[in-house]
Amino acid sequence: MTDGTPLKPRTEINLAPVRFRSAFVLMAFGMLTIPAMDVIAKVLAMNGMPGTQVALARFVGQGLFTLALLPLSILFLPRIFQDGTCTKKKSIVGRTLADLRAAWTWTNLARGVALAGATACFFTGLTTLPLPASAAILFLAPLILTLLGGVILKEQLTLRRVALCVAGFPCVLLIVRPGFDGLGWDAFYPLAAAFLFAVYFLLTRMASGEGSPLSMHVIASASGAAILTLWLYASMSVSDSAQIVWPRSVPVWIAIASLGIISTIAHMAIIVAFARAPASVLAPLNYLEIVSATALSFVVFGTLPVVWTVVGAVLIMAIGCAATRTLKS
């Protein structure tokens, strides 16, 4: 009951800051998890398995793992799927196929190709390059991504955002300064991977909403596995030294299977993050990967951290915190 005074309209709640914060958390989790996969790939490559084959094993594993999760996710987490996919009139199989059809777009297919190329180049470089040095070169990707996001997607490209991305790169150089001695021509592998990763992240932003995150990952895995199969076959045809190395022990099979599982978990977080925030906003968080890469390199390969590692890591985290302040700009 009222006194006749018109009621004020309810103030609309702005959910953008909440979504942006969750996007930052998911992106940070994904970038901190990816180096675990890189360590496994480096171990396999150091034991004679070609980088392209390691990448192919990863894509096949992540595709099968994600495809197995898709029906369960539709059954227990229907809200993350499109309305047409979750209608009660369809069976689980029907809803799964409908969601896969929604993700069967040129952007998702191109995502898989770009990620496959980046993975193959990066894993090949890991055969001879130290993991922290390779990861540092890979951090050219945020710089490329920021520019592509502004030019192609017309996202807000402020001077402060660009400056934060640029400021992150010398911090990476501080971490891997001793590792840059004598990298040679092999450094072009992570350099090519950096460009392809930037394209992958851009396409991920463009593909947002084209099916669920899981179905997007299945389609990208399929196109990536297809291009890597052709790449491996072509390499074997050109060079006799490029031969398939079959695993001969249970630990190797476990390592190969873990590539797909880790990749799925990390990239699911990245896909959801790009659905909630612009590519240029998330770009600086790519630098967090170097923190995990340096720590795992020390634990697995015995690379001792120096004072520059601590200084660079602290500066990168400070830049990541400063980047969150650009959300209001």
XYZ file of C-alpha atoms in Angstrom:
329
model
C 0.000 0.000 0.000
C 1.363 3.434 -0.953
C 0.518 7.093 -0.292
C -0.005 7.772 -3.977
C 3.551 8.840 -4.701
C 4.800 7.206 -7.898
C 7.276 4.464 -7.199
C 10.798 5.047 -8.461
C 11.927 2.538 -11.062
C 14.257 -0.098 -9.747
C 17.858 0.769 -10.465
C 19.325 -1.572 -13.039
C 22.201 -3.596 -11.650
C 25.359 -3.354 -13.732
C 26.851 -6.833 -13.944
C 29.746 -5.842 -16.213
C 32.318 -5.380 -13.393
C 31.406 -8.791 -11.941
C 31.703 -10.455 -15.335
C 35.010 -8.719 -15.990
C 36.428 -9.803 -12.643
C 35.395 -13.409 -13.246
C 36.945 -13.184 -16.720
C 40.229 -12.059 -15.157
C 40.167 -14.975 -12.698
C 39.433 -17.525 -15.430
C 42.058 -16.092 -17.777
C 44.670 -16.089 -15.019
C 43.856 -19.706 -14.138
C 44.146 -20.782 -17.772
C 47.469 -19.041 -18.354
C 48.964 -20.419 -15.121
C 47.879 -23.971 -16.042
C 49.124 -24.113 -19.652
C 52.867 -24.389 -18.751
C 52.196 -27.783 -17.141
C 51.297 -29.040 -20.608
C 54.426 -27.392 -22.049
C 56.642 -29.210 -19.547
C 55.168 -32.574 -20.539
C 55.576 -31.705 -24.220
C 59.230 -30.729 -23.678
C 59.948 -34.027 -21.913
C 58.369 -35.975 -24.782
C 60.248 -33.917 -27.381
C 63.566 -34.373 -25.551
C 62.961 -38.129 -25.731
C 62.754 -38.105 -29.520
C 59.064 -37.492 -30.257
C 58.609 -34.841 -33.008
C 56.904 -31.632 -31.920
C 54.174 -32.027 -34.546
C 53.363 -35.515 -33.252
C 53.210 -34.248 -29.668
C 50.836 -31.499 -30.789
C 48.692 -34.024 -32.688
C 48.510 -36.267 -29.611
C 47.372 -33.286 -27.594
C 44.575 -32.378 -30.029
C 43.315 -35.950 -30.349
C 43.336 -36.346 -26.565
C 41.579 -33.055 -25.843
C 38.988 -33.741 -28.553
C 38.075 -37.169 -27.178
C 38.097 -35.972 -23.554
C 35.884 -32.975 -24.339
C 33.509 -35.025 -26.482
C 33.036 -37.445 -23.578
C 32.237 -34.545 -21.229
C 29.783 -32.823 -23.567
C 26.690 -35.064 -23.002
C 27.245 -35.000 -19.222
C 27.513 -31.223 -19.245
C 24.312 -30.862 -21.245
C 22.546 -33.122 -18.761
C 23.773 -31.522 -15.522
C 24.661 -27.949 -16.610
C 21.976 -27.073 -19.170
C 22.082 -23.317 -18.521
C 25.439 -22.866 -20.218
C 24.024 -24.196 -23.484
C 21.849 -22.544 -26.075
C 18.093 -22.683 -25.531
C 17.488 -24.716 -28.664
C 19.996 -27.297 -27.516
C 18.408 -27.843 -24.122
C 14.808 -28.328 -25.123
C 13.135 -31.167 -23.240
C 11.842 -32.632 -26.511
C 15.298 -33.755 -27.554
C 17.321 -36.649 -26.192
C 20.825 -36.194 -24.815
C 22.225 -37.396 -28.144
C 20.001 -34.948 -30.024
C 21.013 -32.052 -27.796
C 24.698 -32.975 -28.126
C 24.482 -33.058 -31.928
C 22.559 -29.772 -31.964
C 25.224 -28.085 -29.861
C 28.002 -29.440 -32.077
C 26.175 -28.137 -35.165
C 25.943 -24.701 -33.533
C 29.723 -24.722 -33.049
C 30.431 -25.903 -36.614
C 31.355 -22.460 -37.946
C 34.322 -21.120 -39.884
C 35.563 -19.185 -36.845
C 35.703 -22.300 -34.656
C 37.346 -24.299 -37.432
C 39.873 -21.500 -37.952
C 40.495 -21.396 -34.196
C 41.591 -25.017 -34.298
C 43.906 -24.449 -37.254
C 45.543 -21.412 -35.618
C 45.971 -23.202 -32.276
C 47.349 -26.305 -33.993
C 49.951 -24.274 -35.863
C 50.936 -22.381 -32.720
C 51.199 -25.584 -30.685
C 53.279 -27.411 -33.282
C 55.697 -24.473 -33.640
C 56.014 -24.021 -29.886
C 56.500 -27.732 -29.135
C 59.104 -28.011 -31.911
C 61.033 -25.096 -30.437
C 60.956 -26.705 -26.979
C 63.152 -29.526 -28.303
C 66.203 -27.250 -28.101
C 65.089 -24.057 -26.350
C 64.668 -23.544 -22.581
C 61.040 -23.342 -21.499
C 61.275 -19.856 -19.886
C 63.016 -18.416 -22.971
C 60.400 -19.923 -25.299
C 57.597 -18.603 -23.107
C 59.166 -15.142 -23.115
C 59.238 -14.974 -26.912
C 55.642 -16.193 -26.900
C 54.662 -13.072 -24.982
C 54.762 -11.079 -28.166
C 51.238 -12.504 -28.576
C 49.533 -9.997 -26.220
C 51.052 -7.096 -28.122
C 49.768 -8.479 -31.417
C 46.404 -9.351 -29.857
C 45.875 -5.861 -28.481
C 46.430 -4.319 -31.888
C 44.281 -6.896 -33.700
C 41.476 -6.465 -31.160
C 41.417 -2.736 -31.767
C 41.752 -2.872 -35.551
C 39.575 -5.880 -36.435
C 37.066 -6.059 -33.565
C 36.951 -2.271 -33.024
C 37.526 -2.762 -29.307
C 38.530 0.183 -27.148
C 42.274 0.595 -27.587
C 43.398 3.130 -25.007
C 46.948 4.370 -24.691
C 47.096 3.043 -21.140
C 46.123 -0.465 -22.228
C 48.765 -0.492 -24.943
C 51.363 0.860 -22.523
C 50.605 -1.931 -20.026
C 51.088 -4.594 -22.696
C 54.330 -3.027 -23.862
C 55.577 -2.654 -20.287
C 55.053 -6.353 -19.661
C 57.494 -7.493 -22.323
C 60.694 -6.058 -20.763
C 59.582 -7.679 -17.496
C 59.610 -11.033 -19.288
C 63.112 -10.249 -20.551
C 64.212 -9.719 -16.949
C 63.067 -13.226 -16.037
C 64.804 -15.084 -18.879
C 67.807 -12.785 -19.360
C 70.388 -15.574 -18.897
C 68.485 -17.889 -21.257
C 68.743 -15.691 -24.337
C 72.396 -16.551 -24.983
C 72.750 -18.423 -28.271
C 69.106 -19.218 -29.051
C 69.873 -19.124 -32.781
C 67.361 -19.673 -35.559
C 65.261 -21.970 -33.364
C 63.849 -18.820 -31.772
C 61.685 -18.381 -34.870
C 59.513 -21.327 -33.748
C 58.114 -19.547 -30.656
C 58.037 -16.308 -32.662
C 55.702 -17.905 -35.215
C 53.735 -19.442 -32.340
C 53.255 -15.981 -30.804
C 51.570 -14.664 -33.938
C 49.358 -17.745 -34.310
C 48.357 -17.641 -30.625
C 47.297 -14.013 -31.050
C 45.136 -15.033 -34.015
C 43.686 -17.898 -31.946
C 42.716 -15.599 -29.069
C 41.171 -13.129 -31.519
C 39.110 -15.874 -33.178
C 38.054 -17.125 -29.733
C 36.573 -13.716 -29.013
C 34.860 -13.672 -32.433
C 33.446 -17.181 -31.925
C 31.867 -16.404 -28.547
C 28.314 -17.761 -28.454
C 28.783 -20.190 -31.353
C 27.819 -23.254 -29.357
C 28.861 -24.044 -25.796
C 32.507 -23.775 -24.675
C 32.790 -27.575 -24.759
C 31.404 -27.930 -28.285
C 33.657 -25.086 -29.452
C 36.611 -27.023 -28.061
C 35.525 -30.251 -29.790
C 35.252 -28.565 -33.195
C 38.565 -26.741 -32.753
C 40.207 -30.016 -31.732
C 38.861 -31.743 -34.838
C 40.105 -29.084 -37.267
C 43.425 -28.839 -35.415
C 43.948 -32.607 -35.489
C 43.124 -32.684 -39.209
C 45.666 -29.984 -40.124
C 48.343 -31.546 -37.890
C 47.787 -34.963 -39.503
C 48.363 -33.428 -42.929
C 51.389 -31.522 -41.600
C 52.920 -34.689 -40.115
C 52.257 -36.689 -43.291
C 53.842 -33.969 -45.437
C 56.900 -33.855 -43.143
C 57.335 -37.614 -43.398
C 57.093 -37.413 -47.180
C 59.765 -34.713 -47.423
C 62.242 -35.933 -44.795
C 63.137 -39.468 -43.729
C 64.116 -38.181 -40.289
C 60.543 -37.064 -39.552
C 59.078 -40.366 -38.433
C 56.347 -41.230 -35.936
C 57.673 -42.339 -32.540
C 55.235 -44.721 -30.884
C 55.052 -44.755 -27.059
C 56.546 -47.896 -25.537
C 55.753 -47.502 -21.843
C 52.762 -46.776 -19.632
C 54.191 -43.488 -18.232
C 54.565 -42.136 -21.775
C 50.942 -42.998 -22.563
C 49.845 -41.307 -19.330
C 51.885 -38.212 -20.253
C 50.273 -38.081 -23.693
C 46.766 -38.490 -22.227
C 47.427 -35.740 -19.685
C 48.183 -33.293 -22.524
C 44.561 -33.421 -23.658
C 43.128 -33.180 -20.135
C 45.257 -30.195 -19.098
C 44.612 -28.481 -22.431
C 40.847 -28.905 -22.094
C 40.705 -27.502 -18.567
C 42.928 -24.517 -19.356
C 41.279 -23.592 -22.637
C 37.759 -23.956 -21.237
C 38.672 -21.254 -18.749
C 40.126 -19.088 -21.536
C 37.071 -19.515 -23.775
C 34.674 -18.445 -20.995
C 36.971 -15.532 -20.098
C 36.915 -14.198 -23.669
C 33.127 -14.494 -23.676
C 32.976 -12.132 -20.682
C 35.612 -9.501 -21.495
C 37.225 -7.890 -24.568
C 40.429 -9.365 -25.976
C 42.407 -6.152 -25.459
C 41.439 -6.120 -21.747
C 42.563 -9.709 -21.131
C 45.779 -9.435 -23.156
C 48.090 -8.349 -20.271
C 47.163 -11.478 -18.272
C 49.033 -13.593 -20.815
C 52.170 -12.565 -18.934
C 51.126 -14.656 -15.932
C 52.153 -17.767 -17.850
C 55.827 -16.916 -17.326
C 55.431 -17.236 -13.537
C 54.212 -20.824 -13.796
C 56.656 -21.663 -16.606
C 59.636 -20.494 -14.571
C 58.534 -22.395 -11.453
C 57.868 -25.654 -13.314
C 61.116 -25.350 -15.263
C 62.979 -25.143 -11.955
C 61.137 -28.121 -10.426
C 61.335 -30.444 -13.450
C 64.531 -29.414 -15.245
C 66.544 -27.995 -12.351
C 66.762 -24.444 -13.705
C 67.747 -22.308 -10.744
C 65.834 -19.025 -10.423
C 67.843 -15.824 -10.093
C 66.975 -12.470 -8.585
C 65.772 -11.261 -12.012
C 63.127 -14.003 -11.971
C 61.647 -12.682 -8.737
C 61.840 -9.048 -9.886
C 60.217 -9.824 -13.260
C 57.453 -11.943 -11.709
C 56.561 -9.233 -9.196
C 56.464 -6.580 -11.919
C 54.246 -8.763 -14.122
C 51.777 -9.317 -11.295
C 51.777 -5.586 -10.601
C 51.001 -4.903 -14.260
C 48.167 -7.455 -14.139
C 46.670 -5.664 -11.119
C 47.057 -2.294 -12.825
C 45.291 -3.659 -15.903
C 42.128 -4.234 -13.878
C 41.904 -0.479 -13.322
C 41.406 0.022 -17.069
C 37.998 -1.646 -16.832
C 36.394 1.659 -15.840
C 38.050 3.561 -18.680
